[in-house]
Amino acid sequence: HARRDIAKARRCYDEALSIHRALGPRAAEGRTLGNLGALHHDVGEFDEARRRYVRALGIFHDAGDLLLEGIFLTNLGMLDAEVGNADEARSRYERALRILALADDGRLLAITEGNYGTLLHELGDLDAARTRHERALRGLRAAGDGRAEARCRSRRGAAMAELGLRDEARAALDESE
């Protein structure tokens, strides 16, 4: 759906979903539901995105697939944050962090830490936001994800600036360029 032919993407995903349900591979059904959720999320259809993400989450939870369960909890956390459900977003991020730690995927764990830090910043909990961003930076650095690391540095710098730590904020923002 990157080319923005949303109607065509929906038809393809819906067709794939029908095939997966008929043939029975639950993991493929879950991935397709997740892709549909992302499509709906991208175009602002939040209720439909939530419905798809929750169904995918259930499939991966039932299958014991910790990595994909963590991914869909993170997706739901981002969606909840976007629509202003801060308490639900916080809960989703915390669950996702616990599950991704068990899944042993440092990069996704770090990305979720960064997302959680952004939520905390928006809620005004700047110290906690800075701490989350610092954890995320360590994980992203270890994973070698320079692009995500630069975004995280920028977010950490913004939190530091609001805390009045101007020199540290400037250094963090300079590092993110």
Short mmCIF file of N, CA and C in Angstrom, two decimals:
data_model
loop_
_atom_site.label_atom_id
_atom_site.label_comp_id
_atom_site.label_asym_id
_atom_site.label_seq_id
_atom_site.Cartn_x
_atom_site.Cartn_y
_atom_site.Cartn_z
N HIS A 1 0.80 -1.20 0.00
CA HIS A 1 0.00 0.00 0.00
C HIS A 1 0.85 1.27 0.00
N ALA A 2 2.16 1.11 -0.12
CA ALA A 2 3.06 2.25 -0.10
C ALA A 2 2.79 3.21 -1.25
N ARG A 3 2.27 2.69 -2.34
CA ARG A 3 1.99 3.56 -3.48
C ARG A 3 0.64 4.24 -3.37
N ARG A 4 -0.06 3.98 -2.28
CA ARG A 4 -1.31 4.64 -1.94
C ARG A 4 -2.51 4.23 -2.80
N ASP A 5 -2.48 3.06 -3.40
CA ASP A 5 -3.68 2.54 -4.03
C ASP A 5 -4.40 1.73 -2.96
N ILE A 6 -5.06 2.45 -2.08
CA ILE A 6 -5.66 1.87 -0.88
C ILE A 6 -6.73 0.84 -1.24
N ALA A 7 -7.59 1.17 -2.19
CA ALA A 7 -8.68 0.25 -2.55
C ALA A 7 -8.11 -1.07 -3.07
N LYS A 8 -7.09 -0.99 -3.91
CA LYS A 8 -6.48 -2.21 -4.43
C LYS A 8 -5.82 -3.01 -3.31
N ALA A 9 -5.14 -2.32 -2.42
CA ALA A 9 -4.48 -3.00 -1.30
C ALA A 9 -5.51 -3.72 -0.44
N ARG A 10 -6.62 -3.05 -0.16
CA ARG A 10 -7.69 -3.69 0.64
C ARG A 10 -8.19 -4.96 -0.04
N ARG A 11 -8.44 -4.87 -1.35
CA ARG A 11 -8.94 -6.04 -2.08
C ARG A 11 -7.93 -7.19 -2.01
N CYS A 12 -6.66 -6.88 -2.19
CA CYS A 12 -5.63 -7.92 -2.14
C CYS A 12 -5.55 -8.56 -0.75
N TYR A 13 -5.53 -7.72 0.29
CA TYR A 13 -5.46 -8.25 1.65
C TYR A 13 -6.70 -9.05 2.00
N ASP A 14 -7.89 -8.55 1.60
CA ASP A 14 -9.12 -9.29 1.89
C ASP A 14 -9.14 -10.64 1.17
N GLU A 15 -8.65 -10.66 -0.06
CA GLU A 15 -8.58 -11.92 -0.80
C GLU A 15 -7.59 -12.88 -0.11
N ALA A 16 -6.45 -12.37 0.28
CA ALA A 16 -5.45 -13.20 0.98
C ALA A 16 -6.02 -13.73 2.29
N LEU A 17 -6.77 -12.89 2.99
CA LEU A 17 -7.37 -13.30 4.25
C LEU A 17 -8.35 -14.45 4.04
N SER A 18 -9.15 -14.35 3.00
CA SER A 18 -10.10 -15.43 2.69
C SER A 18 -9.37 -16.74 2.39
N ILE A 19 -8.29 -16.65 1.64
CA ILE A 19 -7.51 -17.84 1.29
C ILE A 19 -6.89 -18.45 2.54
N HIS A 20 -6.29 -17.62 3.38
CA HIS A 20 -5.65 -18.12 4.60
C HIS A 20 -6.66 -18.78 5.52
N ARG A 21 -7.84 -18.18 5.63
CA ARG A 21 -8.87 -18.78 6.49
C ARG A 21 -9.34 -20.12 5.94
N ALA A 22 -9.46 -20.21 4.61
CA ALA A 22 -9.93 -21.45 3.99
C ALA A 22 -8.89 -22.56 4.13
N LEU A 23 -7.61 -22.19 4.03
CA LEU A 23 -6.54 -23.19 4.07
C LEU A 23 -6.06 -23.47 5.48
N GLY A 24 -6.31 -22.55 6.40
CA GLY A 24 -6.00 -22.82 7.78
C GLY A 24 -4.68 -22.36 8.35
N PRO A 25 -3.76 -21.74 7.62
CA PRO A 25 -2.52 -21.30 8.28
C PRO A 25 -2.77 -20.04 9.12
N ARG A 26 -2.91 -20.24 10.43
CA ARG A 26 -3.25 -19.13 11.32
C ARG A 26 -2.20 -18.02 11.32
N ALA A 27 -0.93 -18.37 11.20
CA ALA A 27 0.11 -17.34 11.20
C ALA A 27 -0.04 -16.43 9.99
N ALA A 28 -0.34 -17.02 8.84
CA ALA A 28 -0.53 -16.21 7.63
C ALA A 28 -1.76 -15.33 7.78
N GLU A 29 -2.81 -15.86 8.39
CA GLU A 29 -4.01 -15.07 8.66
C GLU A 29 -3.67 -13.90 9.58
N GLY A 30 -2.90 -14.16 10.61
CA GLY A 30 -2.51 -13.11 11.55
C GLY A 30 -1.68 -12.01 10.88
N ARG A 31 -0.74 -12.40 10.05
CA ARG A 31 0.07 -11.40 9.34
C ARG A 31 -0.79 -10.56 8.41
N THR A 32 -1.72 -11.20 7.73
CA THR A 32 -2.59 -10.47 6.82
C THR A 32 -3.49 -9.51 7.61
N LEU A 33 -4.02 -9.96 8.73
CA LEU A 33 -4.81 -9.07 9.58
C LEU A 33 -3.97 -7.88 10.04
N GLY A 34 -2.72 -8.15 10.39
CA GLY A 34 -1.83 -7.07 10.79
C GLY A 34 -1.57 -6.08 9.67
N ASN A 35 -1.38 -6.61 8.45
CA ASN A 35 -1.19 -5.72 7.30
C ASN A 35 -2.43 -4.88 7.04
N LEU A 36 -3.60 -5.49 7.17
CA LEU A 36 -4.85 -4.73 7.02
C LEU A 36 -4.96 -3.68 8.13
N GLY A 37 -4.58 -4.05 9.34
CA GLY A 37 -4.60 -3.08 10.43
C GLY A 37 -3.70 -1.89 10.14
N ALA A 38 -2.50 -2.16 9.63
CA ALA A 38 -1.58 -1.07 9.30
C ALA A 38 -2.15 -0.19 8.20
N LEU A 39 -2.78 -0.81 7.22
CA LEU A 39 -3.40 -0.04 6.13
C LEU A 39 -4.47 0.89 6.70
N HIS A 40 -5.36 0.35 7.52
CA HIS A 40 -6.42 1.18 8.11
C HIS A 40 -5.83 2.26 9.02
N HIS A 41 -4.79 1.92 9.77
CA HIS A 41 -4.13 2.88 10.65
C HIS A 41 -3.55 4.03 9.81
N ASP A 42 -2.87 3.69 8.73
CA ASP A 42 -2.24 4.69 7.88
C ASP A 42 -3.23 5.69 7.30
N VAL A 43 -4.46 5.24 7.03
CA VAL A 43 -5.45 6.14 6.42
C VAL A 43 -6.42 6.73 7.45
N GLY A 44 -6.12 6.52 8.75
CA GLY A 44 -6.91 7.14 9.79
C GLY A 44 -8.19 6.42 10.15
N GLU A 45 -8.34 5.18 9.74
CA GLU A 45 -9.51 4.38 10.10
C GLU A 45 -9.17 3.59 11.36
N PHE A 46 -9.15 4.30 12.48
CA PHE A 46 -8.58 3.77 13.71
C PHE A 46 -9.40 2.62 14.32
N ASP A 47 -10.71 2.70 14.25
CA ASP A 47 -11.52 1.61 14.81
C ASP A 47 -11.29 0.31 14.05
N GLU A 48 -11.24 0.42 12.74
CA GLU A 48 -11.00 -0.78 11.92
C GLU A 48 -9.57 -1.29 12.13
N ALA A 49 -8.62 -0.38 12.25
CA ALA A 49 -7.23 -0.78 12.52
C ALA A 49 -7.16 -1.54 13.84
N ARG A 50 -7.82 -1.00 14.86
CA ARG A 50 -7.81 -1.64 16.17
C ARG A 50 -8.41 -3.04 16.07
N ARG A 51 -9.52 -3.16 15.39
CA ARG A 51 -10.18 -4.47 15.25
C ARG A 51 -9.23 -5.48 14.61
N ARG A 52 -8.54 -5.08 13.57
CA ARG A 52 -7.61 -6.00 12.87
C ARG A 52 -6.40 -6.33 13.75
N TYR A 53 -5.82 -5.32 14.38
CA TYR A 53 -4.67 -5.56 15.25
C TYR A 53 -5.03 -6.51 16.41
N VAL A 54 -6.19 -6.30 17.01
CA VAL A 54 -6.60 -7.14 18.14
C VAL A 54 -6.78 -8.58 17.69
N ARG A 55 -7.36 -8.79 16.53
CA ARG A 55 -7.53 -10.16 16.03
C ARG A 55 -6.17 -10.80 15.74
N ALA A 56 -5.26 -10.05 15.15
CA ALA A 56 -3.91 -10.58 14.88
C ALA A 56 -3.21 -10.89 16.20
N LEU A 57 -3.33 -9.99 17.16
CA LEU A 57 -2.72 -10.19 18.47
C LEU A 57 -3.20 -11.49 19.09
N GLY A 58 -4.49 -11.75 19.01
CA GLY A 58 -5.06 -12.98 19.57
C GLY A 58 -4.48 -14.22 18.92
N ILE A 59 -4.32 -14.18 17.61
CA ILE A 59 -3.77 -15.33 16.88
C ILE A 59 -2.34 -15.61 17.36
N PHE A 60 -1.53 -14.58 17.46
CA PHE A 60 -0.13 -14.78 17.84
C PHE A 60 0.02 -15.10 19.31
N HIS A 61 -0.86 -14.56 20.13
CA HIS A 61 -0.84 -14.93 21.55
C HIS A 61 -1.17 -16.41 21.70
N ASP A 62 -2.24 -16.85 21.04
CA ASP A 62 -2.65 -18.26 21.11
C ASP A 62 -1.57 -19.20 20.58
N ALA A 63 -0.83 -18.74 19.57
CA ALA A 63 0.23 -19.55 18.97
C ALA A 63 1.52 -19.51 19.79
N GLY A 64 1.60 -18.61 20.77
CA GLY A 64 2.81 -18.50 21.56
C GLY A 64 3.95 -17.80 20.82
N ASP A 65 3.62 -17.01 19.79
CA ASP A 65 4.63 -16.29 19.02
C ASP A 65 4.89 -14.95 19.71
N LEU A 66 5.88 -14.95 20.60
CA LEU A 66 6.15 -13.77 21.42
C LEU A 66 6.54 -12.55 20.58
N LEU A 67 7.33 -12.76 19.56
CA LEU A 67 7.78 -11.63 18.75
C LEU A 67 6.60 -10.92 18.11
N LEU A 68 5.74 -11.67 17.43
CA LEU A 68 4.61 -11.02 16.76
C LEU A 68 3.57 -10.52 17.75
N GLU A 69 3.43 -11.18 18.87
CA GLU A 69 2.54 -10.66 19.92
C GLU A 69 3.05 -9.30 20.39
N GLY A 70 4.35 -9.19 20.60
CA GLY A 70 4.94 -7.92 21.02
C GLY A 70 4.79 -6.84 19.97
N ILE A 71 4.95 -7.21 18.71
CA ILE A 71 4.79 -6.24 17.62
C ILE A 71 3.38 -5.69 17.61
N PHE A 72 2.38 -6.57 17.73
CA PHE A 72 1.00 -6.07 17.65
C PHE A 72 0.58 -5.32 18.91
N LEU A 73 1.15 -5.64 20.06
CA LEU A 73 0.92 -4.82 21.23
C LEU A 73 1.52 -3.43 21.03
N THR A 74 2.70 -3.36 20.42
CA THR A 74 3.32 -2.07 20.13
C THR A 74 2.46 -1.29 19.14
N ASN A 75 1.97 -1.96 18.09
CA ASN A 75 1.10 -1.28 17.13
C ASN A 75 -0.14 -0.71 17.81
N LEU A 76 -0.74 -1.51 18.69
CA LEU A 76 -1.92 -1.04 19.42
C LEU A 76 -1.56 0.12 20.35
N GLY A 77 -0.38 0.07 20.95
CA GLY A 77 0.07 1.18 21.79
C GLY A 77 0.21 2.46 20.98
N MET A 78 0.79 2.36 19.79
CA MET A 78 0.93 3.54 18.94
C MET A 78 -0.44 4.08 18.54
N LEU A 79 -1.36 3.19 18.20
CA LEU A 79 -2.70 3.61 17.82
C LEU A 79 -3.39 4.28 19.00
N ASP A 80 -3.31 3.67 20.18
CA ASP A 80 -3.94 4.26 21.36
C ASP A 80 -3.35 5.63 21.67
N ALA A 81 -2.04 5.76 21.55
CA ALA A 81 -1.40 7.06 21.79
C ALA A 81 -1.90 8.09 20.78
N GLU A 82 -2.03 7.68 19.55
CA GLU A 82 -2.46 8.60 18.49
C GLU A 82 -3.88 9.11 18.69
N VAL A 83 -4.75 8.27 19.23
CA VAL A 83 -6.14 8.69 19.41
C VAL A 83 -6.41 9.24 20.82
N GLY A 84 -5.36 9.36 21.64
CA GLY A 84 -5.51 9.98 22.94
C GLY A 84 -5.87 9.06 24.09
N ASN A 85 -5.74 7.76 23.90
CA ASN A 85 -5.98 6.79 24.98
C ASN A 85 -4.66 6.50 25.69
N ALA A 86 -4.19 7.48 26.45
CA ALA A 86 -2.85 7.39 27.05
C ALA A 86 -2.71 6.22 28.01
N ASP A 87 -3.72 5.98 28.85
CA ASP A 87 -3.61 4.88 29.82
C ASP A 87 -3.53 3.53 29.10
N GLU A 88 -4.34 3.37 28.08
CA GLU A 88 -4.31 2.12 27.32
C GLU A 88 -2.98 1.98 26.56
N ALA A 89 -2.48 3.07 26.00
CA ALA A 89 -1.20 3.03 25.30
C ALA A 89 -0.09 2.63 26.25
N ARG A 90 -0.08 3.22 27.43
CA ARG A 90 0.94 2.90 28.44
C ARG A 90 0.89 1.41 28.78
N SER A 91 -0.31 0.90 29.01
CA SER A 91 -0.48 -0.52 29.34
C SER A 91 0.01 -1.41 28.20
N ARG A 92 -0.33 -1.06 26.98
CA ARG A 92 0.11 -1.86 25.83
C ARG A 92 1.62 -1.86 25.70
N TYR A 93 2.23 -0.67 25.84
CA TYR A 93 3.69 -0.59 25.74
C TYR A 93 4.36 -1.41 26.83
N GLU A 94 3.85 -1.33 28.05
CA GLU A 94 4.46 -2.10 29.13
C GLU A 94 4.36 -3.60 28.89
N ARG A 95 3.21 -4.06 28.42
CA ARG A 95 3.06 -5.48 28.08
C ARG A 95 3.98 -5.86 26.93
N ALA A 96 4.05 -5.00 25.92
CA ALA A 96 4.91 -5.29 24.77
C ALA A 96 6.37 -5.39 25.21
N LEU A 97 6.81 -4.51 26.09
CA LEU A 97 8.20 -4.54 26.56
C LEU A 97 8.51 -5.85 27.28
N ARG A 98 7.59 -6.30 28.12
CA ARG A 98 7.81 -7.57 28.83
C ARG A 98 7.90 -8.73 27.83
N ILE A 99 7.02 -8.74 26.87
CA ILE A 99 6.98 -9.84 25.90
C ILE A 99 8.18 -9.79 24.96
N LEU A 100 8.53 -8.60 24.48
CA LEU A 100 9.68 -8.49 23.57
C LEU A 100 10.99 -8.83 24.28
N ALA A 101 11.07 -8.57 25.58
CA ALA A 101 12.27 -8.98 26.33
C ALA A 101 12.38 -10.50 26.33
N LEU A 102 11.26 -11.19 26.46
CA LEU A 102 11.26 -12.66 26.41
C LEU A 102 11.56 -13.17 25.00
N ALA A 103 11.11 -12.41 24.00
CA ALA A 103 11.34 -12.81 22.60
C ALA A 103 12.79 -12.59 22.19
N ASP A 104 13.54 -11.83 22.99
CA ASP A 104 14.96 -11.59 22.76
C ASP A 104 15.22 -10.91 21.42
N ASP A 105 14.44 -9.85 21.14
CA ASP A 105 14.68 -9.04 19.94
C ASP A 105 14.99 -7.62 20.41
N GLY A 106 16.28 -7.34 20.53
CA GLY A 106 16.73 -6.06 21.08
C GLY A 106 16.29 -4.87 20.28
N ARG A 107 16.26 -4.99 18.97
CA ARG A 107 15.87 -3.86 18.12
C ARG A 107 14.41 -3.48 18.35
N LEU A 108 13.51 -4.46 18.29
CA LEU A 108 12.10 -4.16 18.50
C LEU A 108 11.82 -3.71 19.93
N LEU A 109 12.54 -4.28 20.86
CA LEU A 109 12.42 -3.84 22.25
C LEU A 109 12.81 -2.36 22.35
N ALA A 110 13.89 -1.99 21.71
CA ALA A 110 14.36 -0.60 21.75
C ALA A 110 13.39 0.35 21.06
N ILE A 111 12.83 -0.07 19.95
CA ILE A 111 11.85 0.77 19.25
C ILE A 111 10.63 1.01 20.13
N THR A 112 10.18 -0.04 20.82
CA THR A 112 9.03 0.11 21.71
C THR A 112 9.39 1.01 22.89
N GLU A 113 10.59 0.87 23.44
CA GLU A 113 11.05 1.78 24.50
C GLU A 113 10.97 3.23 24.02
N GLY A 114 11.44 3.47 22.79
CA GLY A 114 11.40 4.82 22.24
C GLY A 114 9.98 5.34 22.06
N ASN A 115 9.09 4.47 21.57
CA ASN A 115 7.69 4.87 21.43
C ASN A 115 7.08 5.22 22.78
N TYR A 116 7.40 4.40 23.77
CA TYR A 116 6.89 4.65 25.12
C TYR A 116 7.45 5.96 25.64
N GLY A 117 8.72 6.22 25.39
CA GLY A 117 9.32 7.48 25.79
C GLY A 117 8.62 8.68 25.17
N THR A 118 8.25 8.55 23.92
CA THR A 118 7.53 9.64 23.24
C THR A 118 6.18 9.88 23.90
N LEU A 119 5.46 8.81 24.24
CA LEU A 119 4.18 8.95 24.93
C LEU A 119 4.39 9.65 26.28
N LEU A 120 5.38 9.21 27.04
CA LEU A 120 5.63 9.82 28.35
C LEU A 120 5.98 11.30 28.22
N HIS A 121 6.71 11.64 27.17
CA HIS A 121 7.04 13.05 26.91
C HIS A 121 5.76 13.83 26.66
N GLU A 122 4.89 13.29 25.82
CA GLU A 122 3.63 13.98 25.52
C GLU A 122 2.77 14.14 26.77
N LEU A 123 2.90 13.21 27.71
CA LEU A 123 2.14 13.28 28.96
C LEU A 123 2.80 14.18 30.00
N GLY A 124 3.99 14.70 29.67
CA GLY A 124 4.69 15.61 30.57
C GLY A 124 5.61 14.94 31.57
N ASP A 125 5.79 13.65 31.47
CA ASP A 125 6.70 12.93 32.38
C ASP A 125 8.08 12.89 31.72
N LEU A 126 8.75 14.03 31.77
CA LEU A 126 9.99 14.22 31.00
C LEU A 126 11.14 13.37 31.50
N ASP A 127 11.27 13.20 32.82
CA ASP A 127 12.35 12.36 33.35
C ASP A 127 12.18 10.92 32.88
N ALA A 128 10.96 10.41 32.98
CA ALA A 128 10.70 9.03 32.53
C ALA A 128 10.90 8.91 31.03
N ALA A 129 10.50 9.94 30.28
CA ALA A 129 10.69 9.93 28.83
C ALA A 129 12.18 9.84 28.50
N ARG A 130 12.96 10.67 29.15
CA ARG A 130 14.41 10.67 28.92
C ARG A 130 15.01 9.30 29.24
N THR A 131 14.59 8.70 30.34
CA THR A 131 15.09 7.37 30.71
C THR A 131 14.74 6.34 29.64
N ARG A 132 13.49 6.36 29.17
CA ARG A 132 13.08 5.42 28.12
C ARG A 132 13.88 5.63 26.85
N HIS A 133 14.09 6.89 26.48
CA HIS A 133 14.86 7.17 25.26
C HIS A 133 16.31 6.72 25.41
N GLU A 134 16.88 6.87 26.59
CA GLU A 134 18.26 6.42 26.81
C GLU A 134 18.36 4.90 26.68
N ARG A 135 17.37 4.18 27.24
CA ARG A 135 17.35 2.72 27.07
C ARG A 135 17.21 2.35 25.59
N ALA A 136 16.32 3.06 24.92
CA ALA A 136 16.11 2.80 23.49
C ALA A 136 17.40 3.03 22.71
N LEU A 137 18.10 4.11 23.02
CA LEU A 137 19.36 4.41 22.31
C LEU A 137 20.38 3.29 22.47
N ARG A 138 20.51 2.78 23.68
CA ARG A 138 21.46 1.68 23.90
C ARG A 138 21.09 0.48 23.04
N GLY A 139 19.80 0.15 23.02
CA GLY A 139 19.35 -1.00 22.22
C GLY A 139 19.51 -0.79 20.74
N LEU A 140 19.19 0.41 20.27
CA LEU A 140 19.31 0.70 18.83
C LEU A 140 20.77 0.72 18.40
N ARG A 141 21.62 1.25 19.27
CA ARG A 141 23.05 1.25 18.98
C ARG A 141 23.56 -0.18 18.86
N ALA A 142 23.16 -1.04 19.80
CA ALA A 142 23.58 -2.44 19.78
C ALA A 142 23.04 -3.16 18.55
N ALA A 143 21.85 -2.78 18.11
CA ALA A 143 21.24 -3.41 16.94
C ALA A 143 21.76 -2.84 15.63
N GLY A 144 22.48 -1.72 15.70
CA GLY A 144 23.02 -1.11 14.48
C GLY A 144 21.98 -0.40 13.64
N ASP A 145 20.91 0.09 14.26
CA ASP A 145 19.85 0.79 13.52
C ASP A 145 20.08 2.29 13.65
N GLY A 146 20.95 2.81 12.80
CA GLY A 146 21.34 4.22 12.87
C GLY A 146 20.21 5.19 12.64
N ARG A 147 19.31 4.88 11.73
CA ARG A 147 18.21 5.79 11.43
C ARG A 147 17.27 5.93 12.64
N ALA A 148 16.89 4.80 13.23
CA ALA A 148 16.03 4.84 14.41
C ALA A 148 16.77 5.48 15.58
N GLU A 149 18.06 5.25 15.66
CA GLU A 149 18.86 5.85 16.73
C GLU A 149 18.85 7.38 16.60
N ALA A 150 18.97 7.90 15.38
CA ALA A 150 18.95 9.35 15.18
C ALA A 150 17.61 9.96 15.60
N ARG A 151 16.51 9.28 15.24
CA ARG A 151 15.18 9.77 15.66
C ARG A 151 15.07 9.78 17.18
N CYS A 152 15.57 8.74 17.80
CA CYS A 152 15.50 8.62 19.25
C CYS A 152 16.36 9.69 19.93
N ARG A 153 17.52 9.97 19.37
CA ARG A 153 18.38 11.03 19.92
C ARG A 153 17.64 12.37 19.89
N SER A 154 16.96 12.61 18.79
CA SER A 154 16.21 13.85 18.64
C SER A 154 15.10 13.94 19.69
N ARG A 155 14.39 12.86 19.92
CA ARG A 155 13.31 12.85 20.91
C ARG A 155 13.87 13.03 22.32
N ARG A 156 15.00 12.36 22.59
CA ARG A 156 15.63 12.51 23.91
C ARG A 156 16.09 13.95 24.10
N GLY A 157 16.65 14.54 23.05
CA GLY A 157 17.09 15.93 23.12
C GLY A 157 15.94 16.88 23.42
N ALA A 158 14.78 16.62 22.84
CA ALA A 158 13.61 17.47 23.10
C ALA A 158 13.19 17.37 24.56
N ALA A 159 13.19 16.16 25.11
CA ALA A 159 12.84 15.99 26.53
C ALA A 159 13.86 16.70 27.41
N MET A 160 15.13 16.59 27.07
CA MET A 160 16.17 17.24 27.87
C MET A 160 16.02 18.76 27.82
N ALA A 161 15.69 19.28 26.64
CA ALA A 161 15.49 20.73 26.52
C ALA A 161 14.36 21.20 27.42
N GLU A 162 13.27 20.45 27.44
CA GLU A 162 12.13 20.82 28.29
C GLU A 162 12.46 20.69 29.77
N LEU A 163 13.41 19.82 30.09
CA LEU A 163 13.85 19.68 31.49
C LEU A 163 14.81 20.80 31.88
N GLY A 164 15.20 21.63 30.91
CA GLY A 164 16.12 22.72 31.18
C GLY A 164 17.59 22.33 31.04
N LEU A 165 17.85 21.16 30.52
CA LEU A 165 19.22 20.67 30.33
C LEU A 165 19.69 21.08 28.93
N ARG A 166 19.86 22.36 28.74
CA ARG A 166 20.11 22.93 27.41
C ARG A 166 21.38 22.39 26.75
N ASP A 167 22.50 22.34 27.48
CA ASP A 167 23.75 21.87 26.87
C ASP A 167 23.64 20.41 26.45
N GLU A 168 23.08 19.59 27.34
CA GLU A 168 22.91 18.17 27.01
C GLU A 168 21.94 18.00 25.84
N ALA A 169 20.88 18.80 25.83
CA ALA A 169 19.90 18.73 24.75
C ALA A 169 20.56 19.11 23.42
N ARG A 170 21.33 20.17 23.43
CA ARG A 170 22.00 20.61 22.20
C ARG A 170 22.94 19.52 21.69
N ALA A 171 23.68 18.89 22.59
CA ALA A 171 24.60 17.82 22.20
C ALA A 171 23.82 16.63 21.64
N ALA A 172 22.71 16.28 22.27
CA ALA A 172 21.91 15.16 21.79
C ALA A 172 21.32 15.47 20.42
N LEU A 173 20.86 16.69 20.23
CA LEU A 173 20.28 17.06 18.93
C LEU A 173 21.36 17.14 17.85
N ASP A 174 22.54 17.62 18.20
CA ASP A 174 23.64 17.65 17.23
C ASP A 174 24.03 16.25 16.80
N GLU A 175 24.02 15.30 17.74
CA GLU A 175 24.36 13.92 17.42
C GLU A 175 23.33 13.28 16.50
N SER A 176 22.09 13.77 16.53
CA SER A 176 21.02 13.14 15.74
C SER A 176 21.05 13.57 14.29
N GLU A 177 21.81 14.59 13.96
CA GLU A 177 21.85 15.08 12.56
C GLU A 177 22.73 14.22 11.68
#
